[in-house]
Amino acid sequence: CSRITACADGSLLIAVDMLLPDVFEDYLKPGVCRNLLFRSSDNGRSWEGPHETGITEGIVPSIKELSSGRLLIGVSEQWPGPRPEDPYIERQTVYLSDNGGDTWKGPYPIPDPPAPTVTGMPWCLNEGDFVELDDGTLICYMREDGERLSAFKSFSSDGGRSWSAAIRTAMPSCLGRPSAGRLRSGEIAITYRLSVGLSTSLALYVETQETAKAEMEQSAVDLEAPPTVANPAALCRARQRSLRRRRQQLFRLGAVGGWRPVRR
């Protein structure tokens, strides 16, 4: 997986992960991947690299340059659960470079929400991307696979060294890399893969800087209530119910035609 960013000096940077194992179980072992940088100084016509970052604990990198010139790389770390039957654990971490990507400091982890997931599964924050607000605040928008109900975000006020506990966003069913950026209006635009049941679409979410800094507490989730901006996860539950109704309708239509359900 790769991400590209444009730097203030006109150069382009691509961050890409290279996985060494051939089977998924080996991905959970330490130090099995390499995160590499490629640089272009001629608008993408030619590239220098790969350059090693030394980041070997994490996949699906994102990269952004801040107004100070500092570079951020975010990666998704994965490791086995405490028992073989447990799901694997995943978290979002951040690395910093103040010398153009020659050396990197980190990891700086993004804390999970303090409350448990509504599904009882472990939190799985991953595939985060960054924006910088006018006041220097950083926001990392992340996919979350424990609940699989909505995207989350975290804030940093010290250039990415420390991060707030992740909070819920108004982006439901975010199950594919959120990609965040600033518009000329100053607003924040995020694209992501919206996935509900068997349906997958590309979604666009736009919010102002003021809205972006407003917190939504995880405890406010009510899956039985109508979907609202403060309760986006309910939209996912409503769509899941709609999908089940469609399947039931298909089964009834099939029964008229002599179809039979397939037992698995």
Short mmCIF file of C-alpha atoms in Angstrom, two decimals:
data_model
loop_
_atom_site.label_atom_id
_atom_site.label_comp_id
_atom_site.label_asym_id
_atom_site.label_seq_id
_atom_site.Cartn_x
_atom_site.Cartn_y
_atom_site.Cartn_z
CA CYS A 1 0.00 0.00 0.00
CA SER A 2 1.30 3.48 -0.81
CA ARG A 3 0.52 7.12 -0.14
CA ILE A 4 1.88 10.27 -1.78
CA THR A 5 2.32 13.81 -0.46
CA ALA A 6 3.55 17.10 -1.94
CA CYS A 7 6.20 18.98 0.05
CA ALA A 8 6.72 22.73 0.38
CA ASP A 9 9.95 22.59 -1.67
CA GLY A 10 8.03 21.16 -4.65
CA SER A 11 9.21 17.58 -4.22
CA LEU A 12 6.91 14.57 -3.97
CA LEU A 13 7.24 11.77 -1.43
CA ILE A 14 5.76 8.29 -1.63
CA ALA A 15 5.64 6.00 1.41
CA VAL A 16 5.09 2.32 0.67
CA ASP A 17 5.20 -0.86 2.75
CA MET A 18 6.92 -4.06 1.62
CA LEU A 19 5.80 -7.24 3.34
CA LEU A 20 8.27 -10.10 3.55
CA PRO A 21 6.06 -13.08 4.64
CA ASP A 22 3.87 -15.09 2.29
CA VAL A 23 1.11 -16.08 4.75
CA PHE A 24 -1.07 -13.86 6.97
CA GLU A 25 -0.03 -15.54 10.24
CA ASP A 26 3.55 -14.43 9.66
CA TYR A 27 2.42 -10.80 9.28
CA LEU A 28 1.79 -10.76 13.03
CA LYS A 29 5.42 -11.50 13.85
CA PRO A 30 7.70 -8.57 14.78
CA GLY A 31 9.89 -6.88 12.21
CA VAL A 32 8.48 -8.55 9.10
CA CYS A 33 7.84 -5.45 6.98
CA ARG A 34 9.79 -2.49 5.62
CA ASN A 35 8.39 1.00 5.11
CA LEU A 36 10.21 2.73 2.26
CA LEU A 37 10.36 6.26 0.82
CA PHE A 38 10.63 7.38 -2.80
CA ARG A 39 11.27 11.03 -3.73
CA SER A 40 10.69 12.95 -6.96
CA SER A 41 12.01 16.44 -7.74
CA ASP A 42 10.61 16.68 -11.27
CA ASN A 43 6.84 16.40 -10.71
CA GLY A 44 6.85 12.61 -10.72
CA ARG A 45 8.77 12.00 -13.96
CA SER A 46 11.59 10.21 -12.12
CA TRP A 47 12.04 8.86 -8.61
CA GLU A 48 14.93 8.36 -6.20
CA GLY A 49 14.83 5.41 -3.83
CA PRO A 50 13.89 3.31 -2.13
CA HIS A 51 15.14 4.92 1.08
CA GLU A 52 14.84 2.94 4.31
CA THR A 53 12.90 4.55 7.16
CA GLY A 54 13.78 1.88 9.72
CA ILE A 55 10.06 1.48 10.47
CA THR A 56 9.49 -2.29 10.59
CA GLU A 57 6.51 -2.51 12.96
CA GLY A 58 3.50 -1.48 10.90
CA ILE A 59 1.83 -1.60 7.51
CA VAL A 60 -0.36 0.66 5.30
CA PRO A 61 1.72 3.85 5.75
CA SER A 62 0.41 7.39 5.36
CA ILE A 63 2.67 10.43 5.03
CA LYS A 64 2.18 14.19 5.47
CA GLU A 65 4.43 17.26 5.71
CA LEU A 66 3.50 19.84 8.36
CA SER A 67 3.86 23.61 8.03
CA SER A 68 7.03 23.35 10.16
CA GLY A 69 8.61 20.97 7.64
CA ARG A 70 8.24 17.98 9.95
CA LEU A 71 7.18 14.74 8.26
CA LEU A 72 4.67 12.33 9.77
CA ILE A 73 4.27 8.67 8.89
CA GLY A 74 1.36 6.71 10.32
CA VAL A 75 1.32 2.90 10.28
CA SER A 76 -1.00 0.14 11.50
CA GLU A 77 0.65 -2.27 13.94
CA GLN A 78 -0.70 -5.81 14.32
CA TRP A 79 0.14 -8.61 16.73
CA PRO A 80 -1.51 -11.84 18.00
CA GLY A 81 -4.08 -11.80 20.79
CA PRO A 82 -3.23 -13.29 24.21
CA ARG A 83 -4.78 -16.65 23.22
CA PRO A 84 -4.64 -18.47 19.86
CA GLU A 85 -8.42 -18.22 19.47
CA ASP A 86 -8.44 -14.46 20.15
CA PRO A 87 -8.60 -11.96 17.27
CA TYR A 88 -5.38 -10.15 16.44
CA ILE A 89 -4.72 -6.78 18.05
CA GLU A 90 -4.26 -3.64 15.96
CA ARG A 91 -3.32 -0.04 16.76
CA GLN A 92 -2.37 3.17 14.98
CA THR A 93 1.11 4.57 15.59
CA VAL A 94 2.95 7.67 14.33
CA TYR A 95 6.60 8.37 13.47
CA LEU A 96 8.25 11.80 13.06
CA SER A 97 11.16 13.13 11.01
CA ASP A 98 12.68 16.61 11.28
CA ASN A 99 15.40 16.09 8.67
CA GLY A 100 13.45 15.38 5.51
CA GLY A 101 12.97 11.68 6.16
CA ASP A 102 16.62 10.73 6.77
CA THR A 103 15.86 9.50 10.31
CA TRP A 104 12.64 8.82 12.19
CA LYS A 105 11.54 8.95 15.83
CA GLY A 106 8.73 6.86 17.31
CA PRO A 107 6.48 5.08 17.59
CA TYR A 108 3.98 7.45 19.18
CA PRO A 109 0.79 5.38 19.67
CA ILE A 110 -2.74 6.73 19.40
CA PRO A 111 -4.72 5.59 22.48
CA ASP A 112 -7.87 3.52 22.09
CA PRO A 113 -11.19 4.98 23.28
CA PRO A 114 -11.53 4.53 27.07
CA ALA A 115 -14.89 2.74 26.79
CA PRO A 116 -15.18 -0.80 25.37
CA THR A 117 -16.53 -1.46 21.90
CA VAL A 118 -20.27 -2.03 21.58
CA THR A 119 -19.50 -5.39 19.94
CA GLY A 120 -17.22 -6.68 22.71
CA MET A 121 -14.30 -7.01 20.27
CA PRO A 122 -10.92 -5.32 20.85
CA TRP A 123 -10.46 -1.84 19.41
CA CYS A 124 -8.64 -1.97 16.05
CA LEU A 125 -7.63 1.54 14.96
CA ASN A 126 -5.75 1.52 11.65
CA GLU A 127 -5.07 3.11 8.25
CA GLY A 128 -4.99 6.66 9.66
CA ASP A 129 -4.32 9.85 7.68
CA PHE A 130 -3.46 13.36 8.90
CA VAL A 131 -4.53 16.98 8.50
CA GLU A 132 -3.10 20.12 10.12
CA LEU A 133 -5.50 22.89 11.16
CA ASP A 134 -4.78 26.63 11.03
CA ASP A 135 -3.91 26.70 14.75
CA GLY A 136 -1.40 23.83 14.38
CA THR A 137 -3.67 21.14 15.78
CA LEU A 138 -3.18 17.77 14.07
CA ILE A 139 -6.02 15.34 13.47
CA CYS A 140 -5.59 11.69 12.54
CA TYR A 141 -8.68 10.14 10.91
CA MET A 142 -8.75 6.35 11.26
CA ARG A 143 -10.58 3.23 10.20
CA GLU A 144 -11.72 0.99 13.08
CA ASP A 145 -12.29 -2.77 12.71
CA GLY A 146 -13.37 -3.81 16.23
CA GLU A 147 -16.86 -2.35 16.02
CA ARG A 148 -16.78 -1.72 12.25
CA LEU A 149 -19.42 0.98 12.80
CA SER A 150 -17.68 4.31 12.14
CA ALA A 151 -14.37 6.09 11.65
CA PHE A 152 -12.50 7.62 14.60
CA LYS A 153 -10.17 10.58 15.05
CA SER A 154 -7.46 11.69 17.46
CA PHE A 155 -5.85 15.08 18.15
CA SER A 156 -2.27 16.22 18.75
CA SER A 157 -1.18 19.69 19.87
CA ASP A 158 2.58 19.00 20.02
CA GLY A 159 3.40 18.12 16.44
CA GLY A 160 2.49 14.44 16.67
CA ARG A 161 4.41 13.34 19.77
CA SER A 162 1.31 12.72 21.88
CA TRP A 163 -2.28 12.01 20.90
CA SER A 164 -5.68 12.13 22.56
CA ALA A 165 -7.78 9.02 23.03
CA ALA A 166 -9.62 8.31 19.79
CA ILE A 167 -13.21 9.56 19.51
CA ARG A 168 -15.99 8.70 17.12
CA THR A 169 -16.61 10.67 13.92
CA ALA A 170 -19.77 11.13 11.87
CA MET A 171 -18.40 8.85 9.13
CA PRO A 172 -20.33 5.55 9.31
CA SER A 173 -19.09 2.16 8.11
CA CYS A 174 -15.52 3.30 7.38
CA LEU A 175 -13.80 0.06 6.33
CA GLY A 176 -11.25 1.39 3.88
CA ARG A 177 -8.37 3.86 4.06
CA PRO A 178 -9.59 7.35 4.99
CA SER A 179 -7.67 9.91 2.94
CA ALA A 180 -7.80 13.41 4.45
CA GLY A 181 -6.85 16.83 3.09
CA ARG A 182 -7.59 20.56 3.32
CA LEU A 183 -9.72 22.41 0.77
CA ARG A 184 -9.10 26.02 -0.32
CA SER A 185 -12.05 27.00 1.88
CA GLY A 186 -10.15 25.67 4.90
CA GLU A 187 -12.56 22.79 5.31
CA ILE A 188 -11.41 19.20 5.70
CA ALA A 189 -12.36 16.58 3.11
CA ILE A 190 -12.06 12.86 3.78
CA THR A 191 -12.68 10.09 1.29
CA TYR A 192 -13.04 6.49 2.45
CA ARG A 193 -14.53 3.13 1.55
CA LEU A 194 -18.03 2.88 2.97
CA SER A 195 -18.84 -0.81 3.43
CA VAL A 196 -22.17 -2.17 4.71
CA GLY A 197 -22.93 -5.84 4.28
CA LEU A 198 -22.10 -6.77 0.69
CA SER A 199 -22.18 -3.17 -0.54
CA THR A 200 -18.99 -1.13 -0.95
CA SER A 201 -18.90 2.48 -2.14
CA LEU A 202 -16.54 5.46 -2.13
CA ALA A 203 -17.71 8.03 0.41
CA LEU A 204 -16.83 11.72 0.82
CA TYR A 205 -17.16 13.54 4.14
CA VAL A 206 -16.49 17.29 4.52
CA GLU A 207 -16.37 19.21 7.80
CA THR A 208 -15.26 22.63 8.99
CA GLN A 209 -12.29 23.06 11.29
CA GLU A 210 -14.68 23.96 14.11
CA THR A 211 -16.71 20.79 13.59
CA ALA A 212 -13.55 18.73 13.30
CA LYS A 213 -12.41 19.83 16.77
CA ALA A 214 -15.80 19.09 18.37
CA GLU A 215 -15.71 15.89 20.39
CA MET A 216 -18.20 13.04 20.16
CA GLU A 217 -18.10 10.70 23.14
CA GLN A 218 -18.15 6.96 22.44
CA SER A 219 -20.67 6.51 25.24
CA ALA A 220 -23.25 8.47 23.23
CA VAL A 221 -23.73 5.58 20.78
CA ASP A 222 -27.26 4.17 20.69
CA LEU A 223 -27.71 1.53 18.00
CA GLU A 224 -31.49 1.53 18.43
CA ALA A 225 -31.91 5.31 18.09
CA PRO A 226 -32.33 7.17 14.78
CA PRO A 227 -29.04 8.04 13.03
CA THR A 228 -27.76 11.55 13.79
CA VAL A 229 -24.47 13.41 13.39
CA ALA A 230 -23.67 12.57 17.03
CA ASN A 231 -24.84 8.96 16.63
CA PRO A 232 -23.59 7.85 13.18
CA ALA A 233 -23.19 4.19 14.13
CA ALA A 234 -26.98 3.81 14.16
CA LEU A 235 -26.92 4.39 10.40
CA CYS A 236 -24.84 1.25 10.01
CA ARG A 237 -27.35 -0.77 12.05
CA ALA A 238 -30.24 0.61 9.96
CA ARG A 239 -28.47 -0.36 6.72
CA GLN A 240 -27.71 -3.83 8.07
CA ARG A 241 -31.41 -4.31 8.82
CA SER A 242 -32.30 -3.10 5.32
CA LEU A 243 -29.87 -5.62 3.84
CA ARG A 244 -31.44 -8.45 5.87
CA ARG A 245 -34.91 -7.44 4.64
CA ARG A 246 -33.71 -7.51 1.03
CA ARG A 247 -32.26 -10.98 1.54
CA GLN A 248 -35.56 -12.18 3.01
CA GLN A 249 -37.44 -10.72 0.04
CA LEU A 250 -35.09 -12.49 -2.36
CA PHE A 251 -35.64 -15.76 -0.51
CA ARG A 252 -39.42 -15.38 -0.73
CA LEU A 253 -39.23 -14.63 -4.45
CA GLY A 254 -36.96 -17.59 -4.92
CA ALA A 255 -39.30 -19.89 -3.02
CA VAL A 256 -42.11 -19.08 -5.46
CA GLY A 257 -39.88 -20.13 -8.33
CA GLY A 258 -38.90 -23.39 -6.69
CA TRP A 259 -35.51 -22.29 -5.32
CA ARG A 260 -34.19 -23.84 -2.14
CA PRO A 261 -31.79 -22.34 0.42
CA VAL A 262 -28.24 -23.67 0.26
CA ARG A 263 -27.08 -25.16 3.56
CA ARG A 264 -23.48 -24.45 4.49
#
